[in-house]
Short mmCIF file of C-alpha atoms in Angstrom, two decimals:
data_model
loop_
_atom_site.label_atom_id
_atom_site.label_comp_id
_atom_site.label_asym_id
_atom_site.label_seq_id
_atom_site.Cartn_x
_atom_site.Cartn_y
_atom_site.Cartn_z
CA UNK A 1 13.88 -187.01 54.30
CA UNK A 2 13.64 -186.04 50.59
CA UNK A 3 9.82 -185.53 50.99
CA UNK A 4 10.41 -182.26 53.27
CA UNK A 5 11.60 -180.10 50.16
CA UNK A 6 8.14 -179.86 48.75
CA UNK A 7 7.01 -177.94 51.75
CA UNK A 8 9.97 -175.22 51.07
CA UNK A 9 8.67 -171.92 50.32
CA UNK A 10 12.36 -170.46 49.84
CA UNK A 11 13.45 -171.91 46.78
CA UNK A 12 17.04 -171.26 46.23
CA UNK A 13 18.34 -169.78 42.83
CA UNK A 14 21.09 -172.11 41.48
CA UNK A 15 22.36 -171.23 37.94
CA UNK A 16 19.15 -169.71 37.42
CA UNK A 17 17.09 -172.55 38.52
CA UNK A 18 15.53 -172.70 42.10
CA UNK A 19 16.09 -175.39 44.44
CA UNK A 20 14.45 -176.64 47.27
CA UNK A 21 16.07 -178.26 50.28
CA UNK A 22 14.99 -180.23 53.24
CA UNK A 23 15.80 -177.51 55.83
CA UNK A 24 13.99 -174.88 54.02
CA UNK A 25 10.85 -177.54 53.79
CA UNK A 26 11.30 -178.07 57.38
CA UNK A 27 11.89 -174.40 58.52
CA UNK A 28 8.39 -173.37 56.36
CA UNK A 29 6.42 -175.80 58.33
CA UNK A 30 7.60 -174.46 61.73
CA UNK A 31 7.12 -170.96 60.78
CA UNK A 32 3.32 -171.65 59.61
CA UNK A 33 3.15 -173.54 63.28
CA UNK A 34 4.52 -170.46 64.79
CA UNK A 35 2.32 -168.04 63.04
CA UNK A 36 -0.59 -170.13 63.81
CA UNK A 37 0.12 -169.94 67.00
CA UNK A 38 0.85 -166.15 67.38
CA UNK A 39 -2.37 -165.66 64.99
CA UNK A 40 -4.79 -167.50 68.24
CA UNK A 41 -3.12 -165.53 70.78
CA UNK A 42 -3.62 -162.32 69.06
CA UNK A 43 -7.20 -163.44 68.49
CA UNK A 44 -7.87 -164.41 72.34
CA UNK A 45 -6.43 -160.92 73.15
CA UNK A 46 -8.62 -159.14 70.69
CA UNK A 47 -11.65 -160.98 71.83
CA UNK A 48 -10.69 -160.53 75.71
CA UNK A 49 -12.70 -157.64 77.47
CA UNK A 50 -10.58 -155.40 79.44
CA UNK A 51 -11.80 -153.52 82.44
CA UNK A 52 -10.05 -149.93 82.92
CA UNK A 53 -10.59 -148.75 86.70
CA UNK A 54 -10.99 -144.63 87.17
CA UNK A 55 -11.23 -143.03 90.45
CA UNK A 56 -13.26 -139.28 90.67
CA UNK A 57 -14.97 -137.25 93.28
CA UNK A 58 -18.35 -138.10 93.41
CA UNK A 59 -20.68 -135.63 92.46
CA UNK A 60 -23.96 -137.17 92.36
CA UNK A 61 -26.12 -135.14 94.87
CA UNK A 62 -27.48 -136.80 98.44
CA UNK A 63 -30.92 -136.82 97.97
CA UNK A 64 -30.43 -139.45 94.94
CA UNK A 65 -32.71 -142.71 96.18
CA UNK A 66 -30.47 -145.95 96.31
CA UNK A 67 -31.98 -149.09 96.45
CA UNK A 68 -31.06 -151.29 99.14
CA UNK A 69 -31.80 -155.03 98.63
CA UNK A 70 -32.28 -157.01 102.08
CA UNK A 71 -32.48 -160.40 103.12
CA UNK A 72 -31.84 -161.14 106.16
CA UNK A 73 -33.09 -164.20 108.93
CA UNK A 74 -32.89 -163.62 112.71
CA UNK A 75 -32.89 -167.47 113.50
CA UNK A 76 -34.30 -167.19 117.18
CA UNK A 77 -36.32 -164.65 117.91
CA UNK A 78 -40.08 -164.00 116.31
CA UNK A 79 -41.42 -161.39 114.00
CA UNK A 80 -43.63 -159.83 117.01
CA UNK A 81 -39.98 -160.04 119.11
CA UNK A 82 -38.48 -157.92 116.74
CA UNK A 83 -38.31 -154.26 116.00
CA UNK A 84 -36.87 -153.02 112.09
CA UNK A 85 -36.11 -149.35 112.15
CA UNK A 86 -33.90 -147.23 109.62
CA UNK A 87 -32.82 -143.87 110.21
CA UNK A 88 -30.38 -141.25 108.87
CA UNK A 89 -28.09 -138.54 110.14
CA UNK A 90 -31.40 -136.39 109.00
CA UNK A 91 -33.25 -138.00 111.42
CA UNK A 92 -35.60 -139.22 108.38
CA UNK A 93 -37.23 -142.50 109.28
CA UNK A 94 -39.85 -142.34 106.75
CA UNK A 95 -38.21 -145.21 105.04
CA UNK A 96 -40.58 -147.47 103.34
CA UNK A 97 -40.47 -150.93 105.56
CA UNK A 98 -43.62 -152.47 106.01
CA UNK A 99 -44.70 -152.50 102.15
CA UNK A 100 -41.29 -153.25 100.52
CA UNK A 101 -39.78 -155.44 103.28
CA UNK A 102 -41.49 -159.06 104.01
CA UNK A 103 -41.96 -160.40 107.55
CA UNK A 104 -41.82 -164.11 106.58
CA UNK A 105 -41.87 -166.76 109.68
CA UNK A 106 -39.62 -169.33 109.84
CA UNK A 107 -40.86 -172.12 111.92
CA UNK A 108 -38.38 -175.14 112.92
CA UNK A 109 -40.40 -178.20 112.03
CA UNK A 110 -38.29 -180.32 114.77
CA UNK A 111 -38.69 -177.81 117.65
CA UNK A 112 -42.16 -175.13 116.75
CA UNK A 113 -41.25 -173.06 119.67
CA UNK A 114 -37.97 -171.99 118.06
CA UNK A 115 -39.47 -169.28 115.74
CA UNK A 116 -37.25 -167.30 113.52
CA UNK A 117 -38.03 -164.66 111.26
CA UNK A 118 -36.82 -163.79 107.94
CA UNK A 119 -36.92 -160.02 106.39
CA UNK A 120 -36.62 -160.12 102.33
CA UNK A 121 -37.18 -157.24 100.15
CA UNK A 122 -35.92 -153.50 99.72
CA UNK A 123 -35.59 -150.61 101.15
CA UNK A 124 -35.25 -147.09 99.27
CA UNK A 125 -32.74 -144.65 101.34
CA UNK A 126 -30.82 -141.46 100.61
CA UNK A 127 -26.97 -141.17 100.16
CA UNK A 128 -26.52 -140.43 103.75
CA UNK A 129 -25.09 -141.79 106.60
CA UNK A 130 -27.36 -144.13 108.39
CA UNK A 131 -28.34 -147.14 110.36
CA UNK A 132 -30.38 -150.47 109.94
CA UNK A 133 -31.42 -152.12 113.50
CA UNK A 134 -33.13 -155.77 113.63
CA UNK A 135 -33.63 -155.62 117.47
CA UNK A 136 -35.56 -156.08 120.28
CA UNK A 137 -38.49 -154.18 120.11
CA UNK A 138 -38.87 -153.61 123.67
CA UNK A 139 -37.51 -150.38 125.32
CA UNK A 140 -34.61 -150.15 128.28
CA UNK A 141 -37.07 -150.57 131.21
CA UNK A 142 -36.79 -152.60 133.67
CA UNK A 143 -40.15 -154.43 132.57
CA UNK A 144 -38.03 -155.89 129.19
CA UNK A 145 -35.20 -156.97 131.11
CA UNK A 146 -35.87 -160.67 131.19
CA UNK A 147 -36.82 -160.79 127.97
CA UNK A 148 -33.64 -158.67 126.41
CA UNK A 149 -31.56 -161.43 128.60
CA UNK A 150 -33.85 -164.07 126.50
CA UNK A 151 -33.18 -162.30 123.28
CA UNK A 152 -30.72 -164.37 120.70
CA UNK A 153 -29.12 -162.22 118.40
CA UNK A 154 -28.16 -165.21 115.70
CA UNK A 155 -28.53 -164.70 112.34
CA UNK A 156 -27.92 -165.13 108.83
CA UNK A 157 -27.65 -162.29 106.29
CA UNK A 158 -28.25 -163.81 102.51
CA UNK A 159 -28.19 -160.79 100.73
CA UNK A 160 -27.29 -157.10 101.47
CA UNK A 161 -26.34 -155.03 98.36
CA UNK A 162 -26.70 -151.59 97.61
CA UNK A 163 -28.20 -150.97 94.09
CA UNK A 164 -27.91 -153.64 91.24
CA UNK A 165 -25.11 -155.95 90.59
CA UNK A 166 -22.49 -155.75 88.33
CA UNK A 167 -19.55 -157.92 86.89
CA UNK A 168 -17.02 -158.57 90.01
CA UNK A 169 -19.16 -156.82 92.33
CA UNK A 170 -17.72 -156.34 95.92
CA UNK A 171 -20.74 -157.63 98.40
CA UNK A 172 -19.09 -158.99 101.67
CA UNK A 173 -22.34 -159.24 103.47
CA UNK A 174 -23.21 -162.27 101.38
CA UNK A 175 -24.64 -165.73 103.17
CA UNK A 176 -23.05 -164.53 106.27
CA UNK A 177 -23.84 -166.85 109.27
CA UNK A 178 -23.83 -165.83 112.42
CA UNK A 179 -23.87 -167.72 115.81
CA UNK A 180 -24.27 -165.54 119.35
CA UNK A 181 -23.81 -167.55 122.39
CA UNK A 182 -23.97 -164.42 125.02
CA UNK A 183 -26.36 -162.59 126.37
CA UNK A 184 -27.89 -158.86 125.61
CA UNK A 185 -25.62 -159.15 122.69
CA UNK A 186 -25.46 -156.52 119.69
CA UNK A 187 -24.12 -157.42 116.56
CA UNK A 188 -22.78 -154.35 114.62
CA UNK A 189 -21.78 -153.71 111.00
CA UNK A 190 -19.87 -151.00 109.83
CA UNK A 191 -19.98 -150.62 105.75
CA UNK A 192 -18.46 -148.10 103.67
CA UNK A 193 -20.15 -147.56 100.57
CA UNK A 194 -18.43 -146.36 97.50
CA UNK A 195 -20.36 -145.00 94.38
CA UNK A 196 -19.57 -147.50 91.15
CA UNK A 197 -20.61 -147.18 87.90
CA UNK A 198 -19.60 -149.90 85.38
CA UNK A 199 -19.79 -148.75 81.82
CA UNK A 200 -20.33 -151.67 78.92
CA UNK A 201 -19.04 -152.24 75.37
CA UNK A 202 -22.17 -150.92 73.88
CA UNK A 203 -22.35 -147.65 76.09
CA UNK A 204 -24.52 -148.46 78.55
CA UNK A 205 -23.79 -148.02 82.16
CA UNK A 206 -25.07 -149.48 85.69
CA UNK A 207 -24.90 -147.04 88.87
CA UNK A 208 -24.66 -149.18 91.63
CA UNK A 209 -22.60 -149.24 95.05
CA UNK A 210 -19.65 -151.22 96.27
CA UNK A 211 -19.09 -151.86 100.15
CA UNK A 212 -16.38 -153.13 102.66
CA UNK A 213 -17.55 -154.07 105.80
CA UNK A 214 -15.88 -154.32 109.27
CA UNK A 215 -17.99 -155.79 112.07
CA UNK A 216 -17.61 -156.62 116.07
CA UNK A 217 -19.42 -158.30 118.72
CA UNK A 218 -20.99 -155.98 121.81
CA UNK A 219 -21.87 -157.74 124.81
CA UNK A 220 -23.40 -155.80 127.80
CA UNK A 221 -21.71 -156.64 131.49
CA UNK A 222 -23.55 -155.45 134.34
CA UNK A 223 -26.17 -153.08 133.61
CA UNK A 224 -28.23 -153.15 130.27
CA UNK A 225 -26.59 -150.16 128.25
CA UNK A 226 -27.78 -151.68 124.41
CA UNK A 227 -30.50 -153.33 123.13
CA UNK A 228 -29.87 -156.40 121.93
CA UNK A 229 -29.86 -157.50 117.88
CA UNK A 230 -28.20 -156.84 114.78
CA UNK A 231 -27.53 -153.13 113.46
CA UNK A 232 -26.10 -152.39 109.69
CA UNK A 233 -24.37 -148.62 110.00
CA UNK A 234 -23.37 -147.12 106.63
CA UNK A 235 -21.42 -144.34 105.19
CA UNK A 236 -20.83 -143.17 102.00
CA UNK A 237 -17.18 -142.89 100.55
CA UNK A 238 -16.76 -139.27 98.67
CA UNK A 239 -14.66 -140.31 95.72
CA UNK A 240 -16.59 -142.78 93.05
CA UNK A 241 -15.07 -145.46 91.05
CA UNK A 242 -15.80 -146.03 87.33
CA UNK A 243 -15.49 -149.12 85.31
CA UNK A 244 -15.37 -149.10 81.35
CA UNK A 245 -14.61 -151.57 79.41
CA UNK A 246 -12.41 -151.77 76.62
CA UNK A 247 -11.42 -153.73 73.46
CA UNK A 248 -8.80 -153.47 70.56
CA UNK A 249 -10.53 -152.23 67.41
CA UNK A 250 -10.35 -154.49 64.34
CA UNK A 251 -8.03 -152.22 62.63
CA UNK A 252 -5.17 -152.66 65.33
CA UNK A 253 -6.25 -156.69 65.42
CA UNK A 254 -5.64 -156.46 61.33
CA UNK A 255 -2.25 -154.74 61.75
CA UNK A 256 -0.78 -156.46 64.66
CA UNK A 257 -1.84 -159.97 62.35
CA UNK A 258 -0.12 -158.59 59.41
CA UNK A 259 3.20 -157.45 61.17
CA UNK A 260 2.90 -160.86 62.75
CA UNK A 261 2.96 -162.80 59.35
CA UNK A 262 5.46 -160.25 57.71
CA UNK A 263 7.53 -160.83 60.86
CA UNK A 264 8.15 -164.50 60.89
CA UNK A 265 8.50 -164.92 57.38
CA UNK A 266 11.15 -162.53 57.58
CA UNK A 267 12.91 -164.31 60.05
CA UNK A 268 12.61 -167.36 58.56
CA UNK A 269 13.86 -166.64 55.42
CA UNK A 270 17.12 -165.30 57.43
CA UNK A 271 17.50 -168.27 59.20
CA UNK A 272 17.03 -170.52 55.37
CA UNK A 273 19.62 -168.12 54.07
CA UNK A 274 22.04 -169.01 56.95
CA UNK A 275 21.22 -173.06 56.72
CA UNK A 276 21.72 -173.13 53.47
CA UNK A 277 24.86 -171.09 53.31
CA UNK A 278 26.63 -173.39 55.96
CA UNK A 279 25.45 -176.48 53.78
CA UNK A 280 27.11 -175.63 50.85
CA UNK A 281 30.25 -174.83 52.59
CA UNK A 282 30.31 -178.09 54.52
CA UNK A 283 29.72 -179.73 51.22
#
């Protein structure tokens, strides 16, 4: 136990000399361990990047172009039987489809007659309410009824992003698998799109769009009133969200570290003085 004395940083003055005690050595070592633990915690806090969330009214013009990344597969319908169409509330259907959206046939090796179609690529849309259709290519006429009853709306949405990705981005229509057994069925998605800006520590920023989605299946009973397929409707929120990365500066870290060291030393000295006083009274 006498070996603990050499660790005592709070030597006691006894008639002009300083006395090192076992209790003082133990308190000193515990103080150093506590300071080290608090220092590591402070480094962790200083190193961690926090993200602030702010909401404000969206002021970007509606004509701002938005790149929509699409990757959707119709599992049981060939590309020639599917019509892809995109339109907005202004009736603008001049969105690039043939050039920017690839049609990739999906062949089932076990059943060559079960051909699907994958649509992968990008669409450039305006910031207006609109719809994306992956539906039967025919019209609502008696000549197409048999084909519509045979149309299968089962699909896989691998990706649907309104703009580039940001950390912790909400994209619910990712790796979505839907099996539709009903005839003449239309699967509808309603996406509420929120403009989002992510500002990094270095000041660089990324403008993108997150969304929430609801969905339901529309099945025709009796007379055919809707074209089977998949419809993705989207609308933009008037409220925008801003994410800003923040981090305590180095001066804040130094100040907290000095406060930790000074506080622990002061408290340890009080405990050591009290322990030394009690031991002298017991002696």
